[in-house]
Amino acid sequence: LFKVRPEGGLEVASRGVVFVRKGCVTWYSGKIRFAPEPGFHGTTLERILRATGSGSLLVHDPGRRAYRRELNGQTLFVEGSRLLALDHGLTFRLEAIHDFRRNRRVDILRVQGKGSLVFSVGGPVLSHDVSPDFPLSISSRDLVAWTGDLVAAVLDDQYLEEVMQPDVASPPKIRFEGEGTVLTEPPRPRRQRGGGAD
C-alpha cells in the first residue's frame, strides 16, 4: 500500500480507502474522491482526508520525509500533526493530552491493528526506551509517536519547564512514565523573532 521513495515522498497504491493529509497530494491517477473525516474536525488531524477509490497517489510534505511504521496488532499513539497517511485496515480514535493550566492540548491518534501508517518527519527518528526508573520528559514539538504501557501527561513543574530548551511557540512539555518506547525527531531550528541579518 505504502512505498517511501528515495526523495522522501510517499507512493500510495489504493484499492479502496486510505487516509492522506490535505495539501500534500502531489499527483494522483485513477478515480479517487477526497472527503474530510468528521471525527477530526477542530483538531490538528482535520487535514487528514479519506481518499476513496482505486488508483495511485504521490504524497509529499515539502521539506520533510515520509517515515513508515508497520503495526502487527500492537497499539501506537501518534502525535496528530505528524500523520501523513494511514491504512484503512487500522482502527483509530482521537485522544488528547490536556494542559488545563494554560488551556492547551496535544491531539493524539490511538491506532491499533495490522497495517501501515506513515509520519512526516524533518530528520532521523530517535527511539527512547522508557522504564519506571527512567521516565522521559520532552517537548511535544519533537514528539512523533509512542508504544507500550506509558502514561503521558503535561509536565506540571514550572522550574523543570524553564530548565528545558525554550521555544518561541511554547509547546507543552510532556512526561512519559511506565514501560515503553517513545519516538521523537531531533529539535527543529527555532524561528527567530524579528528580522535582520547576522
mmCIF file of N, CA, C and O in Angstrom, residues 1 4 8 12 16 20-21 35-39 47 66 70 76 89 106 114 117 123 138 141 146 162 167 180 191 195:
data_model
loop_
_atom_site.group_PDB
_atom_site.id
_atom_site.type_symbol
_atom_site.label_atom_id
_atom_site.label_comp_id
_atom_site.label_asym_id
_atom_site.label_seq_id
_atom_site.Cartn_x
_atom_site.Cartn_y
_atom_site.Cartn_z
ATOM 1 N N LEU A 1 0.827 -1.211 0.000
ATOM 2 C CA LEU A 1 0.000 0.000 0.000
ATOM 3 C C LEU A 1 0.861 1.261 0.000
ATOM 4 O O LEU A 1 0.628 2.186 -0.752
ATOM 5 N N VAL A 4 7.842 4.268 0.469
ATOM 6 C CA VAL A 4 8.600 5.502 0.672
ATOM 7 C C VAL A 4 9.635 5.626 -0.424
ATOM 8 O O VAL A 4 10.427 4.712 -0.660
ATOM 9 N N GLY A 8 11.983 11.043 -0.309
ATOM 10 C CA GLY A 8 11.210 11.304 0.906
ATOM 11 C C GLY A 8 9.712 11.351 0.713
ATOM 12 O O GLY A 8 8.972 11.494 1.680
ATOM 13 N N VAL A 12 1.379 5.793 -2.852
ATOM 14 C CA VAL A 12 0.249 5.048 -2.286
ATOM 15 C C VAL A 12 -0.473 4.337 -3.419
ATOM 16 O O VAL A 12 -0.852 4.968 -4.403
ATOM 17 N N GLY A 16 -9.195 0.951 -2.393
ATOM 18 C CA GLY A 16 -10.452 1.136 -1.665
ATOM 19 C C GLY A 16 -10.467 2.435 -0.910
ATOM 20 O O GLY A 16 -10.877 3.465 -1.431
ATOM 21 N N VAL A 20 -5.084 10.328 3.785
ATOM 22 C CA VAL A 20 -3.895 11.106 3.423
ATOM 23 C C VAL A 20 -4.084 12.554 3.877
ATOM 24 O O VAL A 20 -5.208 13.026 4.050
ATOM 25 N N ARG A 21 -2.968 13.250 4.048
ATOM 26 C CA ARG A 21 -3.030 14.631 4.520
ATOM 27 C C ARG A 21 -3.318 15.607 3.385
ATOM 28 O O ARG A 21 -2.673 15.592 2.341
ATOM 29 N N ALA A 35 -12.606 13.346 0.941
ATOM 30 C CA ALA A 35 -13.608 13.930 1.830
ATOM 31 C C ALA A 35 -13.031 14.043 3.237
ATOM 32 O O ALA A 35 -12.226 13.195 3.662
ATOM 33 N N PRO A 36 -13.422 15.090 3.982
ATOM 34 C CA PRO A 36 -12.943 15.219 5.366
ATOM 35 C C PRO A 36 -13.474 14.074 6.236
ATOM 36 O O PRO A 36 -14.525 13.509 5.952
ATOM 37 N N GLU A 37 -12.743 13.752 7.274
ATOM 38 C CA GLU A 37 -13.177 12.759 8.253
ATOM 39 C C GLU A 37 -13.858 13.534 9.396
ATOM 40 O O GLU A 37 -13.207 14.303 10.107
ATOM 41 N N PRO A 38 -15.170 13.373 9.588
ATOM 42 C CA PRO A 38 -15.907 14.199 10.556
ATOM 43 C C PRO A 38 -15.339 14.168 11.975
ATOM 44 O O PRO A 38 -15.332 15.187 12.669
ATOM 45 N N GLY A 39 -14.835 13.021 12.399
ATOM 46 C CA GLY A 39 -14.320 12.911 13.770
ATOM 47 C C GLY A 39 -13.080 13.744 14.033
ATOM 48 O O GLY A 39 -12.712 13.954 15.191
ATOM 49 N N ARG A 47 -6.831 17.989 8.831
ATOM 50 C CA ARG A 47 -6.274 17.989 7.482
ATOM 51 C C ARG A 47 -6.171 16.586 6.894
ATOM 52 O O ARG A 47 -5.807 16.419 5.738
ATOM 53 N N ALA A 66 8.870 11.113 4.514
ATOM 54 C CA ALA A 66 7.912 10.112 4.973
ATOM 55 C C ALA A 66 8.666 9.045 5.769
ATOM 56 O O ALA A 66 9.758 8.620 5.390
ATOM 57 N N GLU A 70 5.075 -0.138 10.522
ATOM 58 C CA GLU A 70 4.171 -1.280 10.361
ATOM 59 C C GLU A 70 3.653 -1.700 11.732
ATOM 60 O O GLU A 70 4.425 -1.824 12.683
ATOM 61 N N LEU A 76 -0.302 1.982 18.796
ATOM 62 C CA LEU A 76 0.654 3.070 18.620
ATOM 63 C C LEU A 76 -0.084 4.382 18.811
ATOM 64 O O LEU A 76 -1.196 4.558 18.297
ATOM 65 N N GLY A 89 -7.272 -0.277 7.046
ATOM 66 C CA GLY A 89 -7.439 -1.508 7.815
ATOM 67 C C GLY A 89 -7.174 -1.345 9.297
ATOM 68 O O GLY A 89 -7.514 -2.217 10.097
ATOM 69 N N VAL A 106 -2.565 18.569 23.183
ATOM 70 C CA VAL A 106 -1.825 17.904 22.124
ATOM 71 C C VAL A 106 -2.724 16.771 21.631
ATOM 72 O O VAL A 106 -3.071 15.866 22.401
ATOM 73 N N LYS A 114 -3.512 -4.310 12.341
ATOM 74 C CA LYS A 114 -2.441 -4.729 11.439
ATOM 75 C C LYS A 114 -2.501 -3.866 10.189
ATOM 76 O O LYS A 114 -3.543 -3.764 9.548
ATOM 77 N N LEU A 117 1.173 2.837 8.764
ATOM 78 C CA LEU A 117 0.905 4.266 8.814
ATOM 79 C C LEU A 117 2.210 4.993 8.551
ATOM 80 O O LEU A 117 3.293 4.413 8.684
ATOM 81 N N GLY A 123 13.750 14.869 10.138
ATOM 82 C CA GLY A 123 15.090 14.316 10.304
ATOM 83 C C GLY A 123 14.982 12.874 10.744
ATOM 84 O O GLY A 123 13.899 12.286 10.714
ATOM 85 N N ILE A 138 9.987 15.483 27.385
ATOM 86 C CA ILE A 138 10.341 16.065 26.088
ATOM 87 C C ILE A 138 9.375 17.193 25.749
ATOM 88 O O ILE A 138 8.313 17.322 26.361
ATOM 89 N N ARG A 141 6.697 19.367 20.758
ATOM 90 C CA ARG A 141 7.087 19.755 19.394
ATOM 91 C C ARG A 141 7.950 18.692 18.721
ATOM 92 O O ARG A 141 7.947 18.538 17.507
ATOM 93 N N TRP A 146 4.419 6.985 20.299
ATOM 94 C CA TRP A 146 4.914 6.093 21.344
ATOM 95 C C TRP A 146 4.098 4.812 21.367
ATOM 96 O O TRP A 146 2.990 4.749 20.857
ATOM 97 N N GLU A 162 11.311 25.478 32.687
ATOM 98 C CA GLU A 162 12.266 26.550 32.395
ATOM 99 C C GLU A 162 13.674 26.001 32.186
ATOM 100 O O GLU A 162 14.494 26.613 31.503
ATOM 101 N N ASP A 167 11.251 27.689 23.627
ATOM 102 C CA ASP A 167 10.703 27.663 22.282
ATOM 103 C C ASP A 167 9.762 28.847 22.144
ATOM 104 O O ASP A 167 8.952 29.114 23.038
ATOM 105 N N GLY A 180 7.873 1.415 27.964
ATOM 106 C CA GLY A 180 7.570 1.505 26.544
ATOM 107 C C GLY A 180 8.649 2.234 25.780
ATOM 108 O O GLY A 180 9.760 2.441 26.279
ATOM 109 N N ARG A 191 12.491 29.457 15.113
ATOM 110 C CA ARG A 191 12.386 30.701 14.341
ATOM 111 C C ARG A 191 12.738 31.873 15.245
ATOM 112 O O ARG A 191 12.312 31.937 16.395
ATOM 113 N N GLY A 195 13.404 40.493 12.296
ATOM 114 C CA GLY A 195 14.252 40.252 11.138
ATOM 115 C C GLY A 195 15.662 40.713 11.403
ATOM 116 O O GLY A 195 16.061 40.945 12.536
#
